[in-house]
Amino acid sequence: MAFDAIIVGAGLTGAAIARDCARRGLRVLLCEARDIGSGSTAVETGLLDIGVSSDRERRRIAEAELELLQRIAGPLLTRLPLLWPLSATAAIGTRLRQRAQIARAQLPRAARLGGYRIALTPPELRAIEPALAAAASSGAVLTHAWWTDVPHLAALLVGDAIEAGAELRTHARVSALLRDESAVVGVTLVDDRGESIGSHAAPLVLNCAGAGSDDLAALAYGAVALTPIRCTLVRLARRCTGAAIALGGPSAGLRLVPVSHASVLGGWREPGPGGGDTRPRSPSVVERMLAIAARAVEGLAAEPVLEVASAVQARAADDPPQEGVPRRFRLIDHRAQGVGGLFTIIGGAALEHRWIAEQVTDALCRLLGRGGRCVTGERALLGGDAAIDSGRLAAQFQIAADVADRLVARYGWRAHSALRSNEPGAGLALVCRCQGISGAELMHALRHEAPRTLSDLCRRTGLGSGPCGGQRCLREAARIAREAHCWSASELLSELLAAKQERLESARRALPRLPLAALALDQMAHRLSANLDRFWRADRARRGRA
Amino acid sequence: MTWHADVAVIGAGAAGCVAAAAAARSGARVIVVDGGAGATALSSGTVDVADPGASSLDPLDAGAPLASAVEELARHEPQHPYSRIGAAGRAQLPAALGLLRELAADVDLVGAATPEAAMVVATALGTVKATALAQHTIAGGHLERLTGARVGVAHFGRIGLFDGRASVATLRLAVNGSAPERRFESFPLEIRFLRRGRDARSGVFELARLFDSDEMVDGLARATQATLRVSSRLQHLLLPPLIGLQRPCAALQKLEQALGLPVSEVCALPPSVPGWRLARALVRGLADHGVEVIRGRAVGASIGDGEVRGVDVVEAGGKTMRALRARRIVLASGHLVGGGIRADRRLMEPLLGLPLTLDGVPVADASERWLAPDYLQTQPVLRAGVAVNGELRPLDGRHPQPVLRNVHVAGSLIAGNDPASHKAGIGLCALTGWLAGRAAVAD
């Protein structure tokens, strides 16, 4: 089957473009080298706010997008107060203060959109967020923001695209671009082991591979002028604040965001080495992030860290970094380099994903000579179109209130059907006690969100990122995934090992702040008590022989 | 008010309990500080000494005699506790395990029929492991006894987080990779007994407590009989490791009588009911040896003149600190899991501030070396601990003389043993406990 467009890379941008294209009736193939939302999308804090950009046009887009997002995915957004302690954000402090004055004049609209609201006096700040004692003396500006799990949002966008007829291939890396004279006319895909899994033709190939977009363009002798920006996310062991805190840092992007039972410290961007390397630029980055955060939030300097994730976000080389301004998006037509049919999209802020997709899809439709109106701002995302009362859900299924809250925040009204997907077996039992993830939720994710591997399932649900480090929950999840995917015993064990390995890698980056007891217990459980290492080695040897 | 003892033992896991009982045998007044569930309670409840089958790829192979596996470990790893205590120390292993069995009489630790051989048991994941001693309820499933048999693996439809189907699939993988003379057949067997609504959400400990009542055991027997009637003839039944918290042996016996076939539990993974049973049995066994047990945490120590004069203990539920004075201290406070080593940007021993070493040198703050990149590699941080001399006195890794004169170290706190890779767990803890307890009263 031929496609109208092939989109390479299922990050937030790729997923949004696939959704828009599919909803306008284009035949779309979305292929992804690893998993949905596994690249730089995975290091987003998920905090959606208008920011401090002085670019009026960008602010207008951000405001419009927040409004639309509330319409199409309202239940999936969690409202969070966002505090800007003026001491931590000295450089932008003056601007913030001015904004606060302006906002007071237009309070109703600003409150709805998360615009600037109120300049807090030190006593007011202390009352709202006692943890900010260190920064309280100079007051703060309070704005509103929304939080959503961005990798999960990408999965929901992909789900909507699939419903509209798009095709998805994950763990499918583009090994070559099909060419017809000077034009790119399709892709050849290989799986994780490098074995070919077929070629697909389309007049348009969209390169949304983020940090890898230069490598992809190079396959057709094209090039993308990008500056790799390394973005680092630190997951702390407990919820340190009730509100999200803007902390300054490089390009004023550092944020401390409360996420269910934990806090994440993210939005740290600095030029760094490119490539698929998942290490932060240097081990001291984490210490520097914590040191800056500790200036505002008391006690953060000694906080244990559960995991550290890092990824490269591409910024167009001609987009000068500007304090507080998110990256601009660029649509690059490689025809100028003598390569037709290949387009690269880089840059853009998470909040703008839908708007970017609309712009790109408009351009694609013009090229293909197709009409079609953009409906992504009107059509609700799966589960996002109706509100659901988590208290009633908790009562109906006899589950804990925080478990119900979590389900509603992630699946909207579909939380109901997620809880009903608990057959066979004991779906309502919690697989992960740290974060309240039930077997039913895992089964729902397995059915509707296309995780291929156990690591994908962990990425989709956040399983194993709690304080227990996936000590027990990973093996329970592996068994549930085994039933859904019909894995053999040997596959089950190698999936478990791969997930454990991934966990160890992100935990290692949290040294020396990693609480090691959970890791030690995990090693005792799986290697001493279950003797799994000997099993894994024997299995590997057996397969090596075969 | 102050407690006074000849020997104070910090920690009531396998090492602490054996040390206390060994010291009490010579008539010393011994007090144990029991800080709550540690690595023994969080273990699978089997007594691991070494990996006898390290060189064999046959999963069901019991491998070399345990003593030679221990010698092998001592020969290859000069920093390992087995190596530090010397041949004379290693020769004490049977005596140490004997005392451990005596203490844990409640759970009845059983070894293989031939002395020195390891037993091989199936785990809850369907993998198999070799161990020196297993609790009576688990030992019945020694795979040597199952050779050629038809074995049912019972489960309650994933209630109790035990998935019989997945376990059987893995177990068959193990069996198929084994020599033909060791093979047996296994079948998953779903017993419809526990109620989905309520019991589905219970943890393993809540479920295990249910089986302390006779009615529940009878009910399980009836439900199992009903399942067995429609299934093919089985010669052995393996159950999830949750058949009773208090009287598992009696419950199992009852089931065996009702069903007319041998029944045993599979080996559990932490947090496990058998591990909890073992830890509790050990503490209970201390009473028979005249050892006093204080439930509480040792939070500080008074140290002077190269000696520990006493430790400060906060009793469980209390807020005030009380002093425990003793001539000798046995430190068996465990490793990272038990709280004997704390990792907060650097590794430290929190009670006495003993220096920690890794591979024979003081443990550096270079934390990037703590963990290996591969999950299956030995993780260096697990080998870090307190270096000891042949008498289990603490060293600082630089000088040959002990750091504190009246302290002996026992159990997983001793440097050099990575239980995950060396497979020396509670067995090694019992041995070092035995040696430390006897050394504490020797002079």
mmCIF file with all atom_site columns, C-alpha atoms in Angstrom, chain A residues 86-220:
data_model
loop_
_atom_site.group_PDB
_atom_site.id
_atom_site.type_symbol
_atom_site.label_atom_id
_atom_site.label_alt_id
_atom_site.label_comp_id
_atom_site.label_asym_id
_atom_site.label_entity_id
_atom_site.label_seq_id
_atom_site.pdbx_PDB_ins_code
_atom_site.Cartn_x
_atom_site.Cartn_y
_atom_site.Cartn_z
_atom_site.occupancy
_atom_site.B_iso_or_equiv
_atom_site.pdbx_formal_charge
_atom_site.auth_seq_id
_atom_site.auth_comp_id
_atom_site.auth_asym_id
_atom_site.auth_atom_id
_atom_site.pdbx_PDB_model_num
ATOM 1   C CA . LEU A 1 86  ? 11.651  36.871 42.176 1.00 0.00 ? 86  LEU A CA 1
ATOM 2   C CA . SER A 1 87  ? 14.971  36.136 43.847 1.00 0.00 ? 87  SER A CA 1
ATOM 3   C CA . ALA A 1 88  ? 15.521  33.035 41.719 1.00 0.00 ? 88  ALA A CA 1
ATOM 4   C CA . THR A 1 89  ? 14.580  34.716 38.506 1.00 0.00 ? 89  THR A CA 1
ATOM 5   C CA . ALA A 1 90  ? 16.293  38.052 39.005 1.00 0.00 ? 90  ALA A CA 1
ATOM 6   C CA . ALA A 1 91  ? 16.999  38.697 35.351 1.00 0.00 ? 91  ALA A CA 1
ATOM 7   C CA . ILE A 1 92  ? 13.401  38.335 34.362 1.00 0.00 ? 92  ILE A CA 1
ATOM 8   C CA . GLY A 1 93  ? 12.090  39.650 37.654 1.00 0.00 ? 93  GLY A CA 1
ATOM 9   C CA . THR A 1 94  ? 11.430  43.153 36.413 1.00 0.00 ? 94  THR A CA 1
ATOM 10  C CA . ARG A 1 95  ? 9.599   41.906 33.391 1.00 0.00 ? 95  ARG A CA 1
ATOM 11  C CA . LEU A 1 96  ? 7.560   39.575 35.572 1.00 0.00 ? 96  LEU A CA 1
ATOM 12  C CA . ARG A 1 97  ? 6.607   42.403 37.894 1.00 0.00 ? 97  ARG A CA 1
ATOM 13  C CA . GLN A 1 98  ? 5.415   44.480 34.971 1.00 0.00 ? 98  GLN A CA 1
ATOM 14  C CA . ARG A 1 99  ? 3.422   41.557 33.665 1.00 0.00 ? 99  ARG A CA 1
ATOM 15  C CA . ALA A 1 100 ? 1.813   41.124 37.042 1.00 0.00 ? 100 ALA A CA 1
ATOM 16  C CA . GLN A 1 101 ? 0.623   44.721 36.891 1.00 0.00 ? 101 GLN A CA 1
ATOM 17  C CA . ILE A 1 102 ? -0.823  44.284 33.425 1.00 0.00 ? 102 ILE A CA 1
ATOM 18  C CA . ALA A 1 103 ? -2.493  41.052 34.366 1.00 0.00 ? 103 ALA A CA 1
ATOM 19  C CA . ARG A 1 104 ? -4.322  42.573 37.304 1.00 0.00 ? 104 ARG A CA 1
ATOM 20  C CA . ALA A 1 105 ? -6.182  44.745 34.827 1.00 0.00 ? 105 ALA A CA 1
ATOM 21  C CA . GLN A 1 106 ? -7.366  41.731 32.833 1.00 0.00 ? 106 GLN A CA 1
ATOM 22  C CA . LEU A 1 107 ? -7.823  39.275 35.654 1.00 0.00 ? 107 LEU A CA 1
ATOM 23  C CA . PRO A 1 108 ? -10.735 37.114 34.456 1.00 0.00 ? 108 PRO A CA 1
ATOM 24  C CA . ARG A 1 109 ? -9.204  36.230 31.110 1.00 0.00 ? 109 ARG A CA 1
ATOM 25  C CA . ALA A 1 110 ? -5.734  35.876 32.512 1.00 0.00 ? 110 ALA A CA 1
ATOM 26  C CA . ALA A 1 111 ? -6.940  33.502 35.211 1.00 0.00 ? 111 ALA A CA 1
ATOM 27  C CA . ARG A 1 112 ? -8.603  31.295 32.635 1.00 0.00 ? 112 ARG A CA 1
ATOM 28  C CA . LEU A 1 113 ? -5.573  31.130 30.392 1.00 0.00 ? 113 LEU A CA 1
ATOM 29  C CA . GLY A 1 114 ? -2.897  30.936 33.018 1.00 0.00 ? 114 GLY A CA 1
ATOM 30  C CA . GLY A 1 115 ? -1.710  34.444 32.297 1.00 0.00 ? 115 GLY A CA 1
ATOM 31  C CA . TYR A 1 116 ? 0.110   36.404 34.950 1.00 0.00 ? 116 TYR A CA 1
ATOM 32  C CA . ARG A 1 117 ? -2.000  37.002 37.919 1.00 0.00 ? 117 ARG A CA 1
ATOM 33  C CA . ILE A 1 118 ? -0.783  38.156 41.206 1.00 0.00 ? 118 ILE A CA 1
ATOM 34  C CA . ALA A 1 119 ? 2.401   39.526 42.660 1.00 0.00 ? 119 ALA A CA 1
ATOM 35  C CA . LEU A 1 120 ? 2.674   37.870 46.058 1.00 0.00 ? 120 LEU A CA 1
ATOM 36  C CA . THR A 1 121 ? 4.093   39.594 49.090 1.00 0.00 ? 121 THR A CA 1
ATOM 37  C CA . PRO A 1 122 ? 6.527   37.533 51.197 1.00 0.00 ? 122 PRO A CA 1
ATOM 38  C CA . PRO A 1 123 ? 3.897   36.552 53.829 1.00 0.00 ? 123 PRO A CA 1
ATOM 39  C CA . GLU A 1 124 ? 1.449   35.520 51.108 1.00 0.00 ? 124 GLU A CA 1
ATOM 40  C CA . LEU A 1 125 ? 4.148   33.421 49.468 1.00 0.00 ? 125 LEU A CA 1
ATOM 41  C CA . ARG A 1 126 ? 5.031   31.745 52.758 1.00 0.00 ? 126 ARG A CA 1
ATOM 42  C CA . ALA A 1 127 ? 1.398   30.831 53.275 1.00 0.00 ? 127 ALA A CA 1
ATOM 43  C CA . ILE A 1 128 ? 0.980   29.364 49.800 1.00 0.00 ? 128 ILE A CA 1
ATOM 44  C CA . GLU A 1 129 ? 4.237   27.443 49.621 1.00 0.00 ? 129 GLU A CA 1
ATOM 45  C CA . PRO A 1 130 ? 6.075   27.042 52.944 1.00 0.00 ? 130 PRO A CA 1
ATOM 46  C CA . ALA A 1 131 ? 8.886   25.139 51.211 1.00 0.00 ? 131 ALA A CA 1
ATOM 47  C CA . LEU A 1 132 ? 9.938   28.377 49.502 1.00 0.00 ? 132 LEU A CA 1
ATOM 48  C CA . ALA A 1 133 ? 11.102  29.932 52.760 1.00 0.00 ? 133 ALA A CA 1
ATOM 49  C CA . ALA A 1 134 ? 14.569  30.604 51.388 1.00 0.00 ? 134 ALA A CA 1
ATOM 50  C CA . ALA A 1 135 ? 13.200  32.746 48.575 1.00 0.00 ? 135 ALA A CA 1
ATOM 51  C CA . ALA A 1 136 ? 10.272  34.207 50.434 1.00 0.00 ? 136 ALA A CA 1
ATOM 52  C CA . SER A 1 137 ? 11.888  37.520 51.388 1.00 0.00 ? 137 SER A CA 1
ATOM 53  C CA . SER A 1 138 ? 11.553  39.023 47.919 1.00 0.00 ? 138 SER A CA 1
ATOM 54  C CA . GLY A 1 139 ? 8.103   37.693 47.100 1.00 0.00 ? 139 GLY A CA 1
ATOM 55  C CA . ALA A 1 140 ? 6.959   35.950 43.953 1.00 0.00 ? 140 ALA A CA 1
ATOM 56  C CA . VAL A 1 141 ? 4.578   36.109 41.061 1.00 0.00 ? 141 VAL A CA 1
ATOM 57  C CA . LEU A 1 142 ? 1.830   33.532 40.950 1.00 0.00 ? 142 LEU A CA 1
ATOM 58  C CA . THR A 1 143 ? 0.555   32.294 37.615 1.00 0.00 ? 143 THR A CA 1
ATOM 59  C CA . HIS A 1 144 ? -1.372  29.256 36.632 1.00 0.00 ? 144 HIS A CA 1
ATOM 60  C CA . ALA A 1 145 ? -0.150  26.378 34.564 1.00 0.00 ? 145 ALA A CA 1
ATOM 61  C CA . TRP A 1 146 ? -1.328  22.938 33.598 1.00 0.00 ? 146 TRP A CA 1
ATOM 62  C CA . TRP A 1 147 ? 0.444   19.650 33.831 1.00 0.00 ? 147 TRP A CA 1
ATOM 63  C CA . THR A 1 148 ? 0.138   16.644 31.587 1.00 0.00 ? 148 THR A CA 1
ATOM 64  C CA . ASP A 1 149 ? 2.299   13.592 31.039 1.00 0.00 ? 149 ASP A CA 1
ATOM 65  C CA . VAL A 1 150 ? 3.794   14.575 27.683 1.00 0.00 ? 150 VAL A CA 1
ATOM 66  C CA . PRO A 1 151 ? 4.959   11.114 26.484 1.00 0.00 ? 151 PRO A CA 1
ATOM 67  C CA . HIS A 1 152 ? 1.501   9.839  27.331 1.00 0.00 ? 152 HIS A CA 1
ATOM 68  C CA . LEU A 1 153 ? -0.052  12.764 25.441 1.00 0.00 ? 153 LEU A CA 1
ATOM 69  C CA . ALA A 1 154 ? 2.018   11.703 22.426 1.00 0.00 ? 154 ALA A CA 1
ATOM 70  C CA . ALA A 1 155 ? 0.637   8.168  22.789 1.00 0.00 ? 155 ALA A CA 1
ATOM 71  C CA . LEU A 1 156 ? -2.915  9.567  22.889 1.00 0.00 ? 156 LEU A CA 1
ATOM 72  C CA . LEU A 1 157 ? -2.245  11.593 19.732 1.00 0.00 ? 157 LEU A CA 1
ATOM 73  C CA . VAL A 1 158 ? -0.957  8.455  18.030 1.00 0.00 ? 158 VAL A CA 1
ATOM 74  C CA . GLY A 1 159 ? -4.055  6.594  19.229 1.00 0.00 ? 159 GLY A CA 1
ATOM 75  C CA . ASP A 1 160 ? -6.265  9.230  17.612 1.00 0.00 ? 160 ASP A CA 1
ATOM 76  C CA . ALA A 1 161 ? -4.236  9.044  14.402 1.00 0.00 ? 161 ALA A CA 1
ATOM 77  C CA . ILE A 1 162 ? -4.635  5.268  14.307 1.00 0.00 ? 162 ILE A CA 1
ATOM 78  C CA . GLU A 1 163 ? -8.366  5.619  14.828 1.00 0.00 ? 163 GLU A CA 1
ATOM 79  C CA . ALA A 1 164 ? -8.406  7.908  11.786 1.00 0.00 ? 164 ALA A CA 1
ATOM 80  C CA . GLY A 1 165 ? -6.609  5.302  9.692  1.00 0.00 ? 165 GLY A CA 1
ATOM 81  C CA . ALA A 1 166 ? -2.921  6.027  10.212 1.00 0.00 ? 166 ALA A CA 1
ATOM 82  C CA . GLU A 1 167 ? -0.487  3.140  10.459 1.00 0.00 ? 167 GLU A CA 1
ATOM 83  C CA . LEU A 1 168 ? 2.125   2.901  13.196 1.00 0.00 ? 168 LEU A CA 1
ATOM 84  C CA . ARG A 1 169 ? 5.444   1.048  13.272 1.00 0.00 ? 169 ARG A CA 1
ATOM 85  C CA . THR A 1 170 ? 7.451   1.308  16.448 1.00 0.00 ? 170 THR A CA 1
ATOM 86  C CA . HIS A 1 171 ? 10.906  -0.208 16.835 1.00 0.00 ? 171 HIS A CA 1
ATOM 87  C CA . ALA A 1 172 ? 11.303  0.465  13.123 1.00 0.00 ? 172 ALA A CA 1
ATOM 88  C CA . ARG A 1 173 ? 14.352  2.489  12.227 1.00 0.00 ? 173 ARG A CA 1
ATOM 89  C CA . VAL A 1 174 ? 14.765  4.048  8.818  1.00 0.00 ? 174 VAL A CA 1
ATOM 90  C CA . SER A 1 175 ? 17.848  2.419  7.330  1.00 0.00 ? 175 SER A CA 1
ATOM 91  C CA . ALA A 1 176 ? 17.581  3.976  3.883  1.00 0.00 ? 176 ALA A CA 1
ATOM 92  C CA . LEU A 1 177 ? 15.497  6.476  1.966  1.00 0.00 ? 177 LEU A CA 1
ATOM 93  C CA . LEU A 1 178 ? 14.035  5.272  -1.323 1.00 0.00 ? 178 LEU A CA 1
ATOM 94  C CA . ARG A 1 179 ? 14.991  7.646  -4.121 1.00 0.00 ? 179 ARG A CA 1
ATOM 95  C CA . ASP A 1 180 ? 13.744  8.409  -7.550 1.00 0.00 ? 180 ASP A CA 1
ATOM 96  C CA . GLU A 1 181 ? 16.392  10.551 -9.219 1.00 0.00 ? 181 GLU A CA 1
ATOM 97  C CA . SER A 1 182 ? 16.687  13.541 -6.906 1.00 0.00 ? 182 SER A CA 1
ATOM 98  C CA . ALA A 1 183 ? 13.482  12.986 -4.950 1.00 0.00 ? 183 ALA A CA 1
ATOM 99  C CA . VAL A 1 184 ? 12.866  10.913 -1.842 1.00 0.00 ? 184 VAL A CA 1
ATOM 100 C CA . VAL A 1 185 ? 9.921   8.593  -2.470 1.00 0.00 ? 185 VAL A CA 1
ATOM 101 C CA . GLY A 1 186 ? 9.853   6.308  0.556  1.00 0.00 ? 186 GLY A CA 1
ATOM 102 C CA . VAL A 1 187 ? 11.692  4.598  3.374  1.00 0.00 ? 187 VAL A CA 1
ATOM 103 C CA . THR A 1 188 ? 13.228  1.209  4.159  1.00 0.00 ? 188 THR A CA 1
ATOM 104 C CA . LEU A 1 189 ? 12.716  0.084  7.735  1.00 0.00 ? 189 LEU A CA 1
ATOM 105 C CA . VAL A 1 190 ? 14.741  -2.246 9.930  1.00 0.00 ? 190 VAL A CA 1
ATOM 106 C CA . ASP A 1 191 ? 13.820  -3.621 13.352 1.00 0.00 ? 191 ASP A CA 1
ATOM 107 C CA . ASP A 1 192 ? 15.800  -3.488 16.603 1.00 0.00 ? 192 ASP A CA 1
ATOM 108 C CA . ARG A 1 193 ? 18.089  -6.289 15.444 1.00 0.00 ? 193 ARG A CA 1
ATOM 109 C CA . GLY A 1 194 ? 18.814  -4.521 12.169 1.00 0.00 ? 194 GLY A CA 1
ATOM 110 C CA . GLU A 1 195 ? 16.769  -6.941 10.046 1.00 0.00 ? 195 GLU A CA 1
ATOM 111 C CA . SER A 1 196 ? 14.758  -5.435 7.245  1.00 0.00 ? 196 SER A CA 1
ATOM 112 C CA . ILE A 1 197 ? 11.012  -5.202 7.813  1.00 0.00 ? 197 ILE A CA 1
ATOM 113 C CA . GLY A 1 198 ? 10.030  -3.766 4.456  1.00 0.00 ? 198 GLY A CA 1
ATOM 114 C CA . SER A 1 199 ? 9.938   -0.620 2.369  1.00 0.00 ? 199 SER A CA 1
ATOM 115 C CA . HIS A 1 200 ? 7.121   1.864  2.015  1.00 0.00 ? 200 HIS A CA 1
ATOM 116 C CA . ALA A 1 201 ? 6.546   4.443  -0.690 1.00 0.00 ? 201 ALA A CA 1
ATOM 117 C CA . ALA A 1 202 ? 5.091   7.927  -0.339 1.00 0.00 ? 202 ALA A CA 1
ATOM 118 C CA . PRO A 1 203 ? 5.541   11.196 -2.213 1.00 0.00 ? 203 PRO A CA 1
ATOM 119 C CA . LEU A 1 204 ? 6.338   13.011 1.028  1.00 0.00 ? 204 LEU A CA 1
ATOM 120 C CA . VAL A 1 205 ? 8.674   11.978 3.815  1.00 0.00 ? 205 VAL A CA 1
ATOM 121 C CA . LEU A 1 206 ? 8.571   14.058 6.988  1.00 0.00 ? 206 LEU A CA 1
ATOM 122 C CA . ASN A 1 207 ? 11.624  14.014 9.156  1.00 0.00 ? 207 ASN A CA 1
ATOM 123 C CA . CYS A 1 208 ? 10.532  14.544 12.776 1.00 0.00 ? 208 CYS A CA 1
ATOM 124 C CA . ALA A 1 209 ? 13.459  12.613 14.216 1.00 0.00 ? 209 ALA A CA 1
ATOM 125 C CA . GLY A 1 210 ? 14.537  15.453 16.529 1.00 0.00 ? 210 GLY A CA 1
ATOM 126 C CA . ALA A 1 211 ? 18.177  15.089 17.403 1.00 0.00 ? 211 ALA A CA 1
ATOM 127 C CA . GLY A 1 212 ? 18.506  12.348 14.790 1.00 0.00 ? 212 GLY A CA 1
ATOM 128 C CA . SER A 1 213 ? 17.040  14.467 12.005 1.00 0.00 ? 213 SER A CA 1
ATOM 129 C CA . ASP A 1 214 ? 20.450  15.380 10.637 1.00 0.00 ? 214 ASP A CA 1
ATOM 130 C CA . ASP A 1 215 ? 21.412  11.712 10.343 1.00 0.00 ? 215 ASP A CA 1
ATOM 131 C CA . LEU A 1 216 ? 18.146  10.949 8.580  1.00 0.00 ? 216 LEU A CA 1
ATOM 132 C CA . ALA A 1 217 ? 18.574  13.813 6.115  1.00 0.00 ? 217 ALA A CA 1
ATOM 133 C CA . ALA A 1 218 ? 22.113  12.615 5.484  1.00 0.00 ? 218 ALA A CA 1
ATOM 134 C CA . LEU A 1 219 ? 20.702  9.345  4.127  1.00 0.00 ? 219 LEU A CA 1
ATOM 135 C CA . ALA A 1 220 ? 19.537  11.404 1.139  1.00 0.00 ? 220 ALA A CA 1
#
